[in-house]
Short mmCIF file of C-alpha atoms in Angstrom, two decimals:
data_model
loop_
_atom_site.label_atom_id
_atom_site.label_comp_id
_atom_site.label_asym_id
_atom_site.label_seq_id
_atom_site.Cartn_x
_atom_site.Cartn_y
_atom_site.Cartn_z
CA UNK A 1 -54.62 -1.65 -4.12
CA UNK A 2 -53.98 1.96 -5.54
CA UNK A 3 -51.93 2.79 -2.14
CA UNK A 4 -49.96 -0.68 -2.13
CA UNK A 5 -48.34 -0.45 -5.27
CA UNK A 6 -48.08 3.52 -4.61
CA UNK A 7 -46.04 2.53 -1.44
CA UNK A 8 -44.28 -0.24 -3.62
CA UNK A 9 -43.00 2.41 -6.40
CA UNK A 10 -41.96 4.72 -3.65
CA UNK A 11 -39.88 2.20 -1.77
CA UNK A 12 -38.14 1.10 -4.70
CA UNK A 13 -37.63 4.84 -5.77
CA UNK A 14 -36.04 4.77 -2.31
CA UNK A 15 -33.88 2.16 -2.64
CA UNK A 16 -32.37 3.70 -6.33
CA UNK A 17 -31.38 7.09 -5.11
CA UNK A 18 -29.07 5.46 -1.90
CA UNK A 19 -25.99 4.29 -3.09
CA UNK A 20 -24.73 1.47 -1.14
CA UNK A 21 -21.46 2.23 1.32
CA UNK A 22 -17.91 1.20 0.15
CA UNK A 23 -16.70 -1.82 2.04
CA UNK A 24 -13.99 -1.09 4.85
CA UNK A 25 -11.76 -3.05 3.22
CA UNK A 26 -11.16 -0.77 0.75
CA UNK A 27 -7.85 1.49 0.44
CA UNK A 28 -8.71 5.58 1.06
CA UNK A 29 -6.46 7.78 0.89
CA UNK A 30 -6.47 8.67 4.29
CA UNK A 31 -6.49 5.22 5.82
CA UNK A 32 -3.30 3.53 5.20
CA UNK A 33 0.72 3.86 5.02
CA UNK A 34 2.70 3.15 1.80
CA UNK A 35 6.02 1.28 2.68
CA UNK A 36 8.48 0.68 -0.10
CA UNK A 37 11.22 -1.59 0.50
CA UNK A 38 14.94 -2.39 -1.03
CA UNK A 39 13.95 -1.09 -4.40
CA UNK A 40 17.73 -1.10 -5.15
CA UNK A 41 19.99 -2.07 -7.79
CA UNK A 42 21.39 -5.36 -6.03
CA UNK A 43 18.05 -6.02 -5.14
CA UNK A 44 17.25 -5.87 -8.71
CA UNK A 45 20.05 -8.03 -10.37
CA UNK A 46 18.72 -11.31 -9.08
CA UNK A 47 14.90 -10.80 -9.32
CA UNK A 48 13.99 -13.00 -11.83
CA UNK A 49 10.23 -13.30 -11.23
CA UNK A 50 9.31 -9.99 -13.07
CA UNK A 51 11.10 -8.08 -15.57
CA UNK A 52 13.62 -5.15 -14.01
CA UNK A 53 12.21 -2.49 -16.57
CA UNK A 54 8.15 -3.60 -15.54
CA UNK A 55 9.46 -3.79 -11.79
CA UNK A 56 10.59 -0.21 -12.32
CA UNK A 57 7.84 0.99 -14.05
CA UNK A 58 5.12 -0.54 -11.91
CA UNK A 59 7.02 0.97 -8.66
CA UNK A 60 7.36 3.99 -10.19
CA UNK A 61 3.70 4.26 -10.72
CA UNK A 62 2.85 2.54 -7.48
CA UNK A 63 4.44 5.98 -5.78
CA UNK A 64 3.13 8.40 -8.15
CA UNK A 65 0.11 7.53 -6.75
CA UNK A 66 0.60 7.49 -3.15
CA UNK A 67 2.13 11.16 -3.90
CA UNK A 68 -0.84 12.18 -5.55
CA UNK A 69 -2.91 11.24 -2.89
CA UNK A 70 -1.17 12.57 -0.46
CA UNK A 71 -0.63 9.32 1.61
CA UNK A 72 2.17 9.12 3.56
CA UNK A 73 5.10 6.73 2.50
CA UNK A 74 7.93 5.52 4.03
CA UNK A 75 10.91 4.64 1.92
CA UNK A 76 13.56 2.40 2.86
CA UNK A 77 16.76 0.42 1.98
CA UNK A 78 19.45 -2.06 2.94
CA UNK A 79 22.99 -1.58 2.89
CA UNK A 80 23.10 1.65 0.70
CA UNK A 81 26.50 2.33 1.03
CA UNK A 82 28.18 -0.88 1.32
CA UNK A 83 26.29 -3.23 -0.83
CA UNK A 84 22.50 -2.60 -2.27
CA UNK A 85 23.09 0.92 -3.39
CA UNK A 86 20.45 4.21 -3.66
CA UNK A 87 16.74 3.48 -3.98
CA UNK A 88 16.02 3.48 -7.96
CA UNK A 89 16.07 7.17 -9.12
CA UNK A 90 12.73 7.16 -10.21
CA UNK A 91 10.97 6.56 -7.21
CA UNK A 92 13.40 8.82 -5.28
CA UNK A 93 12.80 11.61 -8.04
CA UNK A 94 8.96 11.60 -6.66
CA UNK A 95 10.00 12.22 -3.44
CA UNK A 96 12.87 14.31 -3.75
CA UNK A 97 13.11 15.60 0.02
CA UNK A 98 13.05 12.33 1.70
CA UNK A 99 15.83 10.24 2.53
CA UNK A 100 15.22 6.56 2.84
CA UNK A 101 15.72 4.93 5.78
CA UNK A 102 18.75 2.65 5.56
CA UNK A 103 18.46 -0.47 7.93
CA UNK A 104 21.44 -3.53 8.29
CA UNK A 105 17.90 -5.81 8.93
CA UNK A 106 16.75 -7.79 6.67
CA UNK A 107 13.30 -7.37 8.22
CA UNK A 108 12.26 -4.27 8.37
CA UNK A 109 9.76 -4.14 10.80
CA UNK A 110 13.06 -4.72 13.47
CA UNK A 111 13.89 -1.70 13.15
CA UNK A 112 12.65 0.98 15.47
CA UNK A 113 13.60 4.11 13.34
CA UNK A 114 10.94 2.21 10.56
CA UNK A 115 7.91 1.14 13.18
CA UNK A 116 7.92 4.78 15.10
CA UNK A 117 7.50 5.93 11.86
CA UNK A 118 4.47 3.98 11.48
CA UNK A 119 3.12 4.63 14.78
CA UNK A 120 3.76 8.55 13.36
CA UNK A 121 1.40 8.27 10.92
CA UNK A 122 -0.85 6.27 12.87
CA UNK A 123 -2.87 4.42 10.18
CA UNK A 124 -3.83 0.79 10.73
CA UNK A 125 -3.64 -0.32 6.89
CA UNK A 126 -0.33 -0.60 5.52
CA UNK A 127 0.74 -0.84 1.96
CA UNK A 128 3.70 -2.43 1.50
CA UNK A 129 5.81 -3.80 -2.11
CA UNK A 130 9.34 -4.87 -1.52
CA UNK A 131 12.50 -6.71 -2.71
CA UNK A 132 12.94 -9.67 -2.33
CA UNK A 133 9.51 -10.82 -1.89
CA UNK A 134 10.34 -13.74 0.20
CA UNK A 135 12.72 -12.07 1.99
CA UNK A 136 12.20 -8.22 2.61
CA UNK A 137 8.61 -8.56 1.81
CA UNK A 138 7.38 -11.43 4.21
CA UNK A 139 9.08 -10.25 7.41
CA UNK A 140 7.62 -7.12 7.76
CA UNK A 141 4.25 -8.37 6.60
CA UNK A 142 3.98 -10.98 8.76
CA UNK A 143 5.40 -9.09 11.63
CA UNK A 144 2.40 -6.03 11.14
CA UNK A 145 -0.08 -8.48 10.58
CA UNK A 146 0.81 -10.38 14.26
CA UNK A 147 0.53 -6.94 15.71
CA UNK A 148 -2.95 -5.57 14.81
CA UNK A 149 -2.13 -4.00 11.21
CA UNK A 150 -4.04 -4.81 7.79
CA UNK A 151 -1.43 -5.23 5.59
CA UNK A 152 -1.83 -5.07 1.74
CA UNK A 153 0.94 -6.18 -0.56
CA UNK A 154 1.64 -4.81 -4.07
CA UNK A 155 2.69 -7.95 -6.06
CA UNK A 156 3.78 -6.28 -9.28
CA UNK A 157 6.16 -3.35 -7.59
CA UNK A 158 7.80 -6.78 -5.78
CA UNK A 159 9.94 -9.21 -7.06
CA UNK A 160 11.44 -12.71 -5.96
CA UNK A 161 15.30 -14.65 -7.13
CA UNK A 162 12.80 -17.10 -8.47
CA UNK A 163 8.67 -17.44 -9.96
CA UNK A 164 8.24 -20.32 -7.39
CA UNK A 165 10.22 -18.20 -4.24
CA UNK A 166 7.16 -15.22 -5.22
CA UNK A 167 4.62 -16.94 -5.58
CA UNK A 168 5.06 -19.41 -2.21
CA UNK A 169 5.73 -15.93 0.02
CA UNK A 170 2.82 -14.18 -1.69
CA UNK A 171 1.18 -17.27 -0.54
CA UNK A 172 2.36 -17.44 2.94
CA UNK A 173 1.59 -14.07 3.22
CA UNK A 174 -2.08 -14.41 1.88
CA UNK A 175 -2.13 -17.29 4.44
CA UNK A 176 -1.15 -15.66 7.07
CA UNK A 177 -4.21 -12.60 6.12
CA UNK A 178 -2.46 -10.29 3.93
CA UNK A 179 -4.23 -8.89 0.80
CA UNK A 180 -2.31 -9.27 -2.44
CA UNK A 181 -3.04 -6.55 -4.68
CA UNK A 182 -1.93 -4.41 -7.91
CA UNK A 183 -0.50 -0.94 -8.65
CA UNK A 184 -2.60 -0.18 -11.14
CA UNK A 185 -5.82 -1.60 -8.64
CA UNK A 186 -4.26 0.65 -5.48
CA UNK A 187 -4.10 3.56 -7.59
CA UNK A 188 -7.82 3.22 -9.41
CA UNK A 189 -8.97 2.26 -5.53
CA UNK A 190 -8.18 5.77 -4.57
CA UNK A 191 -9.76 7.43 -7.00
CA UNK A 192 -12.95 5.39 -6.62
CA UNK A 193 -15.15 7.86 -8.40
CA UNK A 194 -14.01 9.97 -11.56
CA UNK A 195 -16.13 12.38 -10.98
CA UNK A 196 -13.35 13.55 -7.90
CA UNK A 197 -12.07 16.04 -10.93
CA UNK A 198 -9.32 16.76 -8.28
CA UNK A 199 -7.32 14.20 -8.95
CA UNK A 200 -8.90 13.00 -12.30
CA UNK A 201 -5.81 14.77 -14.51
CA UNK A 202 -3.14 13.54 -12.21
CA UNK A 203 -4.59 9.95 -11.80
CA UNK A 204 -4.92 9.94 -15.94
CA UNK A 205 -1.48 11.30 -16.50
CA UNK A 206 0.00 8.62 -14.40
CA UNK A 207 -2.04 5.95 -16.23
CA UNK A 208 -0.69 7.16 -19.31
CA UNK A 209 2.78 7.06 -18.66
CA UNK A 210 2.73 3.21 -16.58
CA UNK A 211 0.13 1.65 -17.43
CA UNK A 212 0.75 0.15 -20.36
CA UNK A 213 -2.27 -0.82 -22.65
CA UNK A 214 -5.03 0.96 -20.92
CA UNK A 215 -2.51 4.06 -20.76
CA UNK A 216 -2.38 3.70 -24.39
CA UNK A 217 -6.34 3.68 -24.70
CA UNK A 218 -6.54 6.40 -22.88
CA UNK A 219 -4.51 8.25 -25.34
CA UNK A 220 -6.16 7.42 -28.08
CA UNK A 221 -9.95 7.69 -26.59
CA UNK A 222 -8.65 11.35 -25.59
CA UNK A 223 -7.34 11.75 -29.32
CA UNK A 224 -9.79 10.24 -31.45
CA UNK A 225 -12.79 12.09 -30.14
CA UNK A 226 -12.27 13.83 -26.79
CA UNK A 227 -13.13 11.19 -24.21
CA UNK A 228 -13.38 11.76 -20.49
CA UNK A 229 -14.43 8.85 -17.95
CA UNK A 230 -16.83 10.47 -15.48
CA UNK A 231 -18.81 12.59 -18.05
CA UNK A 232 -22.20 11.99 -19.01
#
């Protein structure tokens, strides 16, 4: 009897100390492709499904994040010149070297510059927020997602002319197998753990700054008596 429940305590002593594995459907940073699309002032006077200063501020976080993960991003627009305008300043300020690809399709996964890219980086998870949702944003979904790619869509850096044109192409595009996620979700997917102290300051910093409440309680935890998520 001694040895059963001996064998018992060690099995379940077994069980404790192996964590269980992350599901594969979960963003790494070294498994997918950011794609941000139209984020543009033309783009931006007729969204009406999300505020234009919370648009900005969610995309703005949304790439902070890929940059401080290091996963690669592609950033692209429509009409710069002639009708759209430059990507929002913000979003270009956090990559400062790269120059957004500027397409005359409305879809961008028709144009070839945009895919090779892809193919480039060679990931099959793509991340991808755009304006319009219904528009920009369920073309190139729904074109990666009929050739192979897992394609996860940032709802809050996206935007539609209307609530009900958002919500039926987030719905299409759930349909069709995309995952509909948030910015502040993507960026607390990546760092998974806070004990990764690499990132921790970087991942809290950005937090701070976009993310509204919870930035805000970070602030004050910090503050008020020196608090630190992932210390015992």
């Amino acid at each position: 009897m001694f040895k059963m429940v001996l064998a018992a305590l060690v099995a379940m002593t077994a069980v404790q100390a192996h964590a269980g594995k992350a599901a594969k459907s979960l963003l790494t940073p070294k498994n997918h492709t950011l794609v941000l699309i139209d984020h543009q002032p033309q783009m931006a006077f007729a969204t009406r499904s999300i505020d234009i200063a919370e648009l900005r501020n969610n995309t703005t976080g949304l790439a902070k994040s890929a940059k401080v993960f290091g996963v690669p991003t592609i950033l692209t627009t429509v009409a710069e010149k002639s009708f759209s305008g430059p990507i929002f300043p913000e979003i270009q300020a956090v990559f400062p070297d790269q120059k957004p690809i500027d397409r005359t399709t409305m879809n961008t996964w028709e144009d070839s510059r945009v895919t090779d890219k892809v193919k480039e980086y060679g990931k099959k998870k793509l991340v991808i927020a755009a304006l319009w949702t219904e528009v920009c944003g369920v073309g190139p979904v729904l074109s990666a997602i009929e050739e192979g790619y897992d394609v996860y869509f940032v709802v809050d850096a996206s935007g539609g002319v209307t609530n009900v044109a958002h919500d039926a192409a987030v719905t299409r595009m759930t349909q069709a197998g995309a995952h509909p996620i948030t910015w502040i979700q993507y960026l607390l997917e990546l760092q998974r753990d806070w004990a990764r102290g690499e990132t921790y300051n970087a991942v809290t910093s950005i937090v701070k700054e976009h993310g509204g409440g919870y930035g805000l309680g970070i602030i004050y935890a910090k503050e008020m008596f020196g608090a630190k998520e992932g210390k015992k």
